[in-house]
């Protein structure tokens, strides 16, 4: 919603050609406070509590970032028409693609 309310900041931030995002979990211990680093640190904390494998954590973080980044790109586009209010729907849209993780042994 920050980018929805501040679309010029989104354009400024992601129009830079030299933006650097480190997807590896090993880079999560840095002091970076970029949007991705904040999401990554929070997700790692939550996913490790439920004992997800590191590979699954990394995949989920990339998928979460892609979803949030894609939605931010859509809501900041000037010629996008939407017949509902983004502020009331954005959380529902994110939740609509959430699929709980279930380990293989739990499925049996």
PDB file of C-alpha atoms in Angstrom:
ATOM      1  CA  UNK A   1       0.000   0.000   0.000  1.00  0.00           C
ATOM      2  CA  UNK A   2       3.002   2.287   0.514  1.00  0.00           C
ATOM      3  CA  UNK A   3       3.744   2.241  -3.212  1.00  0.00           C
ATOM      4  CA  UNK A   4       0.054   2.702  -4.048  1.00  0.00           C
ATOM      5  CA  UNK A   5       0.071   5.861  -1.955  1.00  0.00           C
ATOM      6  CA  UNK A   6       3.542   6.907  -3.234  1.00  0.00           C
ATOM      7  CA  UNK A   7       3.754   5.728  -6.872  1.00  0.00           C
ATOM      8  CA  UNK A   8       6.636   8.042  -7.737  1.00  0.00           C
ATOM      9  CA  UNK A   9       8.797   6.382  -5.088  1.00  0.00           C
ATOM     10  CA  UNK A  10       8.143   2.984  -6.689  1.00  0.00           C
ATOM     11  CA  UNK A  11       9.102   4.355 -10.097  1.00  0.00           C
ATOM     12  CA  UNK A  12      12.245   5.971  -8.675  1.00  0.00           C
ATOM     13  CA  UNK A  13      13.323   2.871  -6.776  1.00  0.00           C
ATOM     14  CA  UNK A  14      12.790   0.282  -9.496  1.00  0.00           C
ATOM     15  CA  UNK A  15      13.792   2.340 -12.511  1.00  0.00           C
ATOM     16  CA  UNK A  16      17.392   2.235 -11.314  1.00  0.00           C
ATOM     17  CA  UNK A  17      19.334  -0.234 -13.440  1.00  0.00           C
ATOM     18  CA  UNK A  18      21.855  -1.074 -10.727  1.00  0.00           C
ATOM     19  CA  UNK A  19      19.437  -2.196  -8.015  1.00  0.00           C
ATOM     20  CA  UNK A  20      20.848  -5.151  -6.105  1.00  0.00           C
ATOM     21  CA  UNK A  21      18.751  -7.835  -4.429  1.00  0.00           C
ATOM     22  CA  UNK A  22      20.465 -10.812  -2.832  1.00  0.00           C
ATOM     23  CA  UNK A  23      18.111 -13.801  -2.840  1.00  0.00           C
ATOM     24  CA  UNK A  24      20.396 -16.154  -0.918  1.00  0.00           C
ATOM     25  CA  UNK A  25      19.407 -16.879   2.681  1.00  0.00           C
ATOM     26  CA  UNK A  26      23.037 -16.410   3.712  1.00  0.00           C
ATOM     27  CA  UNK A  27      22.686 -12.705   2.935  1.00  0.00           C
ATOM     28  CA  UNK A  28      19.759 -12.277   5.311  1.00  0.00           C
ATOM     29  CA  UNK A  29      22.010 -11.497   8.268  1.00  0.00           C
ATOM     30  CA  UNK A  30      23.113  -8.156   6.863  1.00  0.00           C
ATOM     31  CA  UNK A  31      22.013  -4.797   8.242  1.00  0.00           C
ATOM     32  CA  UNK A  32      20.278  -3.853   4.997  1.00  0.00           C
ATOM     33  CA  UNK A  33      16.855  -2.295   5.382  1.00  0.00           C
ATOM     34  CA  UNK A  34      15.726  -2.510   1.787  1.00  0.00           C
ATOM     35  CA  UNK A  35      12.147  -3.681   1.199  1.00  0.00           C
ATOM     36  CA  UNK A  36      13.374  -7.145   0.159  1.00  0.00           C
ATOM     37  CA  UNK A  37      15.725  -7.477   3.144  1.00  0.00           C
ATOM     38  CA  UNK A  38      12.912  -6.607   5.560  1.00  0.00           C
ATOM     39  CA  UNK A  39      10.580  -9.152   3.950  1.00  0.00           C
ATOM     40  CA  UNK A  40      13.341 -11.783   3.880  1.00  0.00           C
ATOM     41  CA  UNK A  41      14.314 -11.379   7.552  1.00  0.00           C
ATOM     42  CA  UNK A  42      10.711 -11.513   8.721  1.00  0.00           C
ATOM     43  CA  UNK A  43       9.856 -14.529   6.568  1.00  0.00           C
ATOM     44  CA  UNK A  44      12.950 -16.458   7.682  1.00  0.00           C
ATOM     45  CA  UNK A  45      12.059 -15.838  11.321  1.00  0.00           C
ATOM     46  CA  UNK A  46       8.494 -17.124  10.830  1.00  0.00           C
ATOM     47  CA  UNK A  47       9.334 -20.062   8.549  1.00  0.00           C
ATOM     48  CA  UNK A  48      12.165 -21.324  10.738  1.00  0.00           C
ATOM     49  CA  UNK A  49       9.798 -21.364  13.713  1.00  0.00           C
ATOM     50  CA  UNK A  50       7.629 -23.890  11.872  1.00  0.00           C
ATOM     51  CA  UNK A  51      10.758 -25.792  10.812  1.00  0.00           C
ATOM     52  CA  UNK A  52      10.476 -25.466   7.044  1.00  0.00           C
ATOM     53  CA  UNK A  53      13.489 -26.676   5.047  1.00  0.00           C
ATOM     54  CA  UNK A  54      15.875 -23.901   3.949  1.00  0.00           C
ATOM     55  CA  UNK A  55      15.188 -24.531   0.238  1.00  0.00           C
ATOM     56  CA  UNK A  56      11.442 -24.188   0.806  1.00  0.00           C
ATOM     57  CA  UNK A  57      12.009 -20.981   2.767  1.00  0.00           C
ATOM     58  CA  UNK A  58      14.067 -19.511  -0.071  1.00  0.00           C
ATOM     59  CA  UNK A  59      11.459 -20.498  -2.679  1.00  0.00           C
ATOM     60  CA  UNK A  60       8.628 -19.030  -0.606  1.00  0.00           C
ATOM     61  CA  UNK A  61      10.493 -15.758  -0.092  1.00  0.00           C
ATOM     62  CA  UNK A  62      11.122 -15.384  -3.830  1.00  0.00           C
ATOM     63  CA  UNK A  63       7.457 -16.134  -4.550  1.00  0.00           C
ATOM     64  CA  UNK A  64       6.318 -13.657  -1.898  1.00  0.00           C
ATOM     65  CA  UNK A  65       8.609 -10.968  -3.300  1.00  0.00           C
ATOM     66  CA  UNK A  66       7.394 -11.603  -6.842  1.00  0.00           C
ATOM     67  CA  UNK A  67       3.776 -11.287  -5.719  1.00  0.00           C
ATOM     68  CA  UNK A  68       4.303  -8.095  -3.742  1.00  0.00           C
ATOM     69  CA  UNK A  69       6.526  -6.542  -6.411  1.00  0.00           C
ATOM     70  CA  UNK A  70       4.040  -7.442  -9.143  1.00  0.00           C
ATOM     71  CA  UNK A  71       1.093  -5.998  -7.226  1.00  0.00           C
ATOM     72  CA  UNK A  72       3.070  -2.832  -6.482  1.00  0.00           C
ATOM     73  CA  UNK A  73       3.871  -2.508 -10.194  1.00  0.00           C
ATOM     74  CA  UNK A  74       0.197  -2.909 -11.098  1.00  0.00           C
ATOM     75  CA  UNK A  75      -1.174  -0.431  -8.549  1.00  0.00           C
ATOM     76  CA  UNK A  76       1.349   2.232  -9.573  1.00  0.00           C
ATOM     77  CA  UNK A  77       0.603   2.019 -13.303  1.00  0.00           C
ATOM     78  CA  UNK A  78      -1.302   5.155 -14.310  1.00  0.00           C
ATOM     79  CA  UNK A  79      -3.569   3.508 -16.902  1.00  0.00           C
ATOM     80  CA  UNK A  80      -4.751   0.496 -14.908  1.00  0.00           C
ATOM     81  CA  UNK A  81      -8.503   0.456 -14.344  1.00  0.00           C
ATOM     82  CA  UNK A  82      -9.888  -1.522 -11.438  1.00  0.00           C
ATOM     83  CA  UNK A  83     -13.512  -1.509 -10.355  1.00  0.00           C
ATOM     84  CA  UNK A  84     -12.724  -1.912  -6.662  1.00  0.00           C
ATOM     85  CA  UNK A  85     -10.689  -0.065  -4.045  1.00  0.00           C
ATOM     86  CA  UNK A  86      -7.079  -1.264  -3.839  1.00  0.00           C
ATOM     87  CA  UNK A  87      -6.844  -0.283  -0.181  1.00  0.00           C
ATOM     88  CA  UNK A  88      -9.636  -2.649   0.796  1.00  0.00           C
ATOM     89  CA  UNK A  89      -8.723  -5.464  -1.588  1.00  0.00           C
ATOM     90  CA  UNK A  90      -4.928  -5.759  -1.625  1.00  0.00           C
ATOM     91  CA  UNK A  91      -4.743  -7.990   1.470  1.00  0.00           C
ATOM     92  CA  UNK A  92      -7.510 -10.227   0.130  1.00  0.00           C
ATOM     93  CA  UNK A  93      -5.664 -10.550  -3.176  1.00  0.00           C
ATOM     94  CA  UNK A  94      -2.465 -11.597  -1.401  1.00  0.00           C
ATOM     95  CA  UNK A  95      -4.344 -14.083   0.792  1.00  0.00           C
ATOM     96  CA  UNK A  96      -6.099 -15.571  -2.236  1.00  0.00           C
ATOM     97  CA  UNK A  97      -2.829 -17.071  -3.489  1.00  0.00           C
ATOM     98  CA  UNK A  98      -1.599 -18.260  -0.108  1.00  0.00           C
ATOM     99  CA  UNK A  99      -1.279 -22.014   0.011  1.00  0.00           C
ATOM    100  CA  UNK A 100      -0.240 -23.522   3.333  1.00  0.00           C
ATOM    101  CA  UNK A 101       2.909 -25.605   3.157  1.00  0.00           C
ATOM    102  CA  UNK A 102       2.482 -29.248   4.013  1.00  0.00           C
ATOM    103  CA  UNK A 103       5.424 -31.598   4.336  1.00  0.00           C
ATOM    104  CA  UNK A 104       5.403 -34.786   2.256  1.00  0.00           C
ATOM    105  CA  UNK A 105       5.230 -36.996   5.354  1.00  0.00           C
ATOM    106  CA  UNK A 106       2.180 -35.066   6.607  1.00  0.00           C
ATOM    107  CA  UNK A 107       0.350 -35.723   3.322  1.00  0.00           C
ATOM    108  CA  UNK A 108       0.503 -39.524   3.808  1.00  0.00           C
TER     109      UNK A 108
END
